[in-house]
Short mmCIF file of C-alpha atoms in Angstrom, two decimals:
data_model
loop_
_atom_site.label_atom_id
_atom_site.label_comp_id
_atom_site.label_asym_id
_atom_site.label_seq_id
_atom_site.Cartn_x
_atom_site.Cartn_y
_atom_site.Cartn_z
CA TYR A 1 0.07 0.23 -0.21
CA LEU A 2 2.78 2.63 0.52
CA ARG A 3 4.69 1.68 -1.82
CA SER A 4 2.10 2.32 -4.04
CA VAL A 5 1.32 5.92 -2.49
CA VAL A 6 5.10 6.96 -3.06
CA GLU A 7 5.12 5.95 -6.70
CA GLN A 8 1.71 7.58 -7.66
CA PHE A 9 2.85 10.89 -6.28
CA ASP A 10 6.62 10.28 -7.02
CA LEU A 11 7.36 11.04 -3.02
CA CYS A 12 10.68 11.65 -1.76
CA ILE A 13 11.33 8.98 0.40
CA HIS A 14 14.62 9.29 3.66
CA THR A 15 14.47 6.34 5.85
CA TYR A 16 16.70 5.61 8.67
CA GLU A 17 17.18 9.24 9.61
CA PRO A 18 15.87 9.87 13.21
CA VAL A 19 14.31 13.85 12.96
CA THR A 20 16.06 15.96 15.30
CA ALA A 21 14.03 19.23 14.30
CA LEU A 22 11.05 20.06 12.49
CA ALA A 23 10.35 23.83 12.00
CA ARG A 24 7.47 25.91 10.18
CA ARG A 25 8.88 27.88 7.29
CA GLU A 26 6.71 30.62 5.36
CA GLU A 27 7.02 28.15 2.30
CA GLY A 28 6.95 24.66 4.02
CA PHE A 29 8.73 22.87 6.84
CA GLU A 30 12.42 22.71 7.51
CA ILE A 31 13.57 19.14 8.86
CA THR A 32 17.04 18.49 9.86
CA THR A 33 17.87 14.75 10.48
CA ALA A 34 20.41 13.02 12.12
CA PRO A 35 21.81 9.49 10.43
CA LEU A 36 24.45 8.10 10.66
CA ALA A 37 26.57 9.91 8.12
CA GLY A 38 25.98 13.12 10.30
CA GLU A 39 23.24 15.71 9.96
CA ARG A 40 21.54 17.22 7.34
CA ARG A 41 18.70 19.49 6.47
CA TYR A 42 15.70 19.49 3.71
CA ARG A 43 12.80 21.68 3.19
CA ALA A 44 9.24 20.34 1.48
CA ARG A 45 5.92 21.32 1.58
CA ARG A 46 4.39 18.90 3.03
CA VAL A 47 5.85 15.81 5.81
CA VAL A 48 4.96 12.68 6.44
CA LEU A 49 6.19 11.34 9.49
CA ALA A 50 5.96 7.55 9.74
CA ILE A 51 7.55 6.83 12.91
CA GLY A 52 6.65 3.61 13.66
CA ASP A 53 7.91 1.67 16.97
CA MET A 54 9.11 -2.02 15.65
CA HIS A 55 12.66 -1.30 17.06
CA PHE A 56 10.91 -0.18 20.22
CA PRO A 57 9.83 -3.29 21.10
CA HIS A 58 7.28 -3.73 24.63
CA ARG A 59 8.71 -5.57 26.68
CA LEU A 60 7.00 -7.63 29.04
CA HIS A 61 9.88 -7.30 32.02
CA ILE A 62 9.05 -11.47 33.53
CA PRO A 63 11.40 -14.33 33.76
CA GLY A 64 12.62 -15.90 30.45
CA GLU A 65 11.77 -12.86 28.51
CA ASP A 66 15.69 -13.04 26.97
CA LEU A 67 16.08 -16.94 26.67
CA PRO A 68 17.44 -17.63 22.98
CA HIS A 69 14.10 -18.69 21.67
CA VAL A 70 12.05 -15.57 22.13
CA SER A 71 12.11 -12.64 20.18
CA HIS A 72 10.55 -9.18 20.41
CA TYR A 73 11.23 -8.47 16.58
CA PHE A 74 9.51 -9.89 13.58
CA ARG A 75 11.48 -11.19 10.99
CA ASP A 76 10.84 -13.52 8.14
CA PRO A 77 7.33 -15.31 8.99
CA HIS A 78 9.19 -18.59 7.29
CA ASP A 79 11.53 -18.79 10.06
CA TYR A 80 8.40 -20.49 12.06
CA PHE A 81 7.53 -22.74 9.10
CA ARG A 82 5.95 -26.35 11.36
CA LYS A 83 6.42 -24.30 14.72
CA LYS A 84 4.38 -23.44 17.55
CA LEU A 85 4.37 -19.63 18.16
CA LEU A 86 2.85 -17.28 20.15
CA ILE A 87 2.10 -14.26 19.57
CA VAL A 88 1.60 -11.78 22.18
CA GLY A 89 -0.51 -8.26 21.79
CA GLY A 90 -3.36 -7.70 19.93
CA LYS A 91 -2.77 -4.60 17.38
CA ASN A 92 -1.06 -4.17 14.14
CA SER A 93 2.26 -5.53 14.17
CA ALA A 94 0.88 -8.86 16.06
CA VAL A 95 -2.12 -9.82 14.36
CA GLU A 96 -0.38 -9.32 11.21
CA ALA A 97 2.46 -11.36 12.42
CA ALA A 98 -0.28 -13.84 13.24
CA LEU A 99 -1.68 -14.07 10.09
CA ARG A 100 1.74 -13.83 8.16
CA CYS A 101 3.07 -16.88 10.01
CA TRP A 102 0.01 -18.78 9.66
CA ARG A 103 -0.09 -18.32 6.36
CA VAL A 104 3.52 -19.90 6.03
CA GLY A 105 2.55 -22.81 7.75
CA ALA A 106 3.35 -22.05 11.76
CA GLU A 107 0.73 -23.39 14.53
CA VAL A 108 0.18 -19.49 15.71
CA THR A 109 -1.69 -18.54 19.12
CA ILE A 110 -2.14 -15.40 20.34
CA SER A 111 -2.40 -14.07 23.57
CA TYR A 112 -4.08 -10.79 24.52
CA ARG A 113 -4.74 -9.25 27.64
CA ARG A 114 -7.88 -8.03 26.34
CA PRO A 115 -11.10 -9.84 25.63
CA TRP A 116 -11.08 -8.67 22.21
CA PHE A 117 -9.30 -6.90 19.44
CA ASP A 118 -9.78 -2.92 19.21
CA GLU A 119 -11.10 -3.05 15.68
CA GLN A 120 -10.96 0.46 15.42
CA ARG A 121 -6.92 0.05 15.96
CA VAL A 122 -6.15 -3.08 13.67
CA LYS A 123 -6.53 -2.03 9.63
CA HIS A 124 -9.82 -2.91 8.42
CA TRP A 125 -8.56 -5.33 5.77
CA LEU A 126 -7.02 -7.46 8.62
CA MET A 127 -9.55 -7.95 10.98
CA PRO A 128 -12.26 -10.17 8.65
CA ASP A 129 -8.86 -12.47 7.72
CA LEU A 130 -7.81 -12.57 11.82
CA LYS A 131 -11.63 -13.09 12.49
CA ALA A 132 -11.96 -15.80 10.39
CA GLN A 133 -9.02 -18.22 11.39
CA ILE A 134 -9.90 -17.86 15.33
CA GLU A 135 -13.63 -19.08 14.35
CA ALA A 136 -12.41 -22.13 11.97
CA GLY A 137 -10.02 -22.76 14.74
CA THR A 138 -7.11 -22.27 12.87
CA ILE A 139 -5.12 -19.68 14.84
CA ARG A 140 -5.89 -20.26 18.63
CA PHE A 141 -7.10 -17.17 20.38
CA LEU A 142 -6.22 -16.98 24.32
CA PRO A 143 -8.49 -13.65 25.47
CA SER A 144 -7.71 -12.10 28.53
CA THR A 145 -4.25 -13.19 29.01
CA THR A 146 -0.72 -11.72 30.09
CA PRO A 147 2.31 -14.14 30.06
CA VAL A 148 3.77 -14.14 33.38
CA GLU A 149 6.94 -16.92 32.79
CA ILE A 150 8.79 -18.19 29.84
CA THR A 151 10.88 -21.37 29.67
CA CYS A 152 12.19 -23.52 27.32
CA THR A 153 9.61 -25.93 26.91
CA TYR A 154 6.41 -23.41 27.81
CA VAL A 155 5.03 -20.06 28.59
CA ALA A 156 2.36 -19.08 31.75
CA LEU A 157 -0.23 -16.99 31.07
CA ALA A 158 -2.10 -15.48 33.31
CA PRO A 159 -5.70 -14.65 33.43
CA THR A 160 -6.60 -10.75 33.23
CA LEU A 161 -9.78 -8.78 33.79
CA ASP A 162 -10.11 -5.44 31.47
CA GLY A 163 -6.62 -5.80 30.29
CA GLN A 164 -5.08 -5.83 34.09
CA PRO A 165 -4.14 -9.14 36.24
CA ILE A 166 -6.41 -11.01 38.53
CA PRO A 167 -4.51 -11.30 41.87
CA GLY A 168 -4.08 -14.92 42.89
CA ALA A 169 -5.57 -16.14 39.69
CA ALA A 170 -2.92 -18.98 38.47
CA PRO A 171 -1.43 -19.54 35.40
CA ILE A 172 -2.17 -21.19 32.33
CA LEU A 173 0.54 -23.21 31.00
CA HIS A 174 0.47 -23.18 26.99
#
């Protein structure tokens, strides 16, 4: 989708350049960035900041989170072919990763701290596919759960109520 917009409007894209300053000027904007090669300045009539958050994953701060088989980054879905995969989260990144991994043959389970996904915040083209896979049982959904421990052989999930842990609730081993 984004590539087609870039091509349609012949946009000039600068990736991997953290923006350090953005100033409004009479003719548009002045943008200062800090790539590895040193500071750069650009002028533009319009600016789109595609900030994303993939480089700053949400850490769980639980035992086992730093084990070698645990990843905070989504790389190649083919790495999970014929493997069991637990995806924690319920927004765009988690939903898209779940669908992509399932499509290439992973056995996917989603743990989400809420009872269901916020359909206003998940990309509209992903939700129908995700719903269909959950209903068909091809993607397992564990609503109102949050990981509390990761080991080499299992992940312990605790039940939640409205996204918050339930004190004293027994973990579910997955």
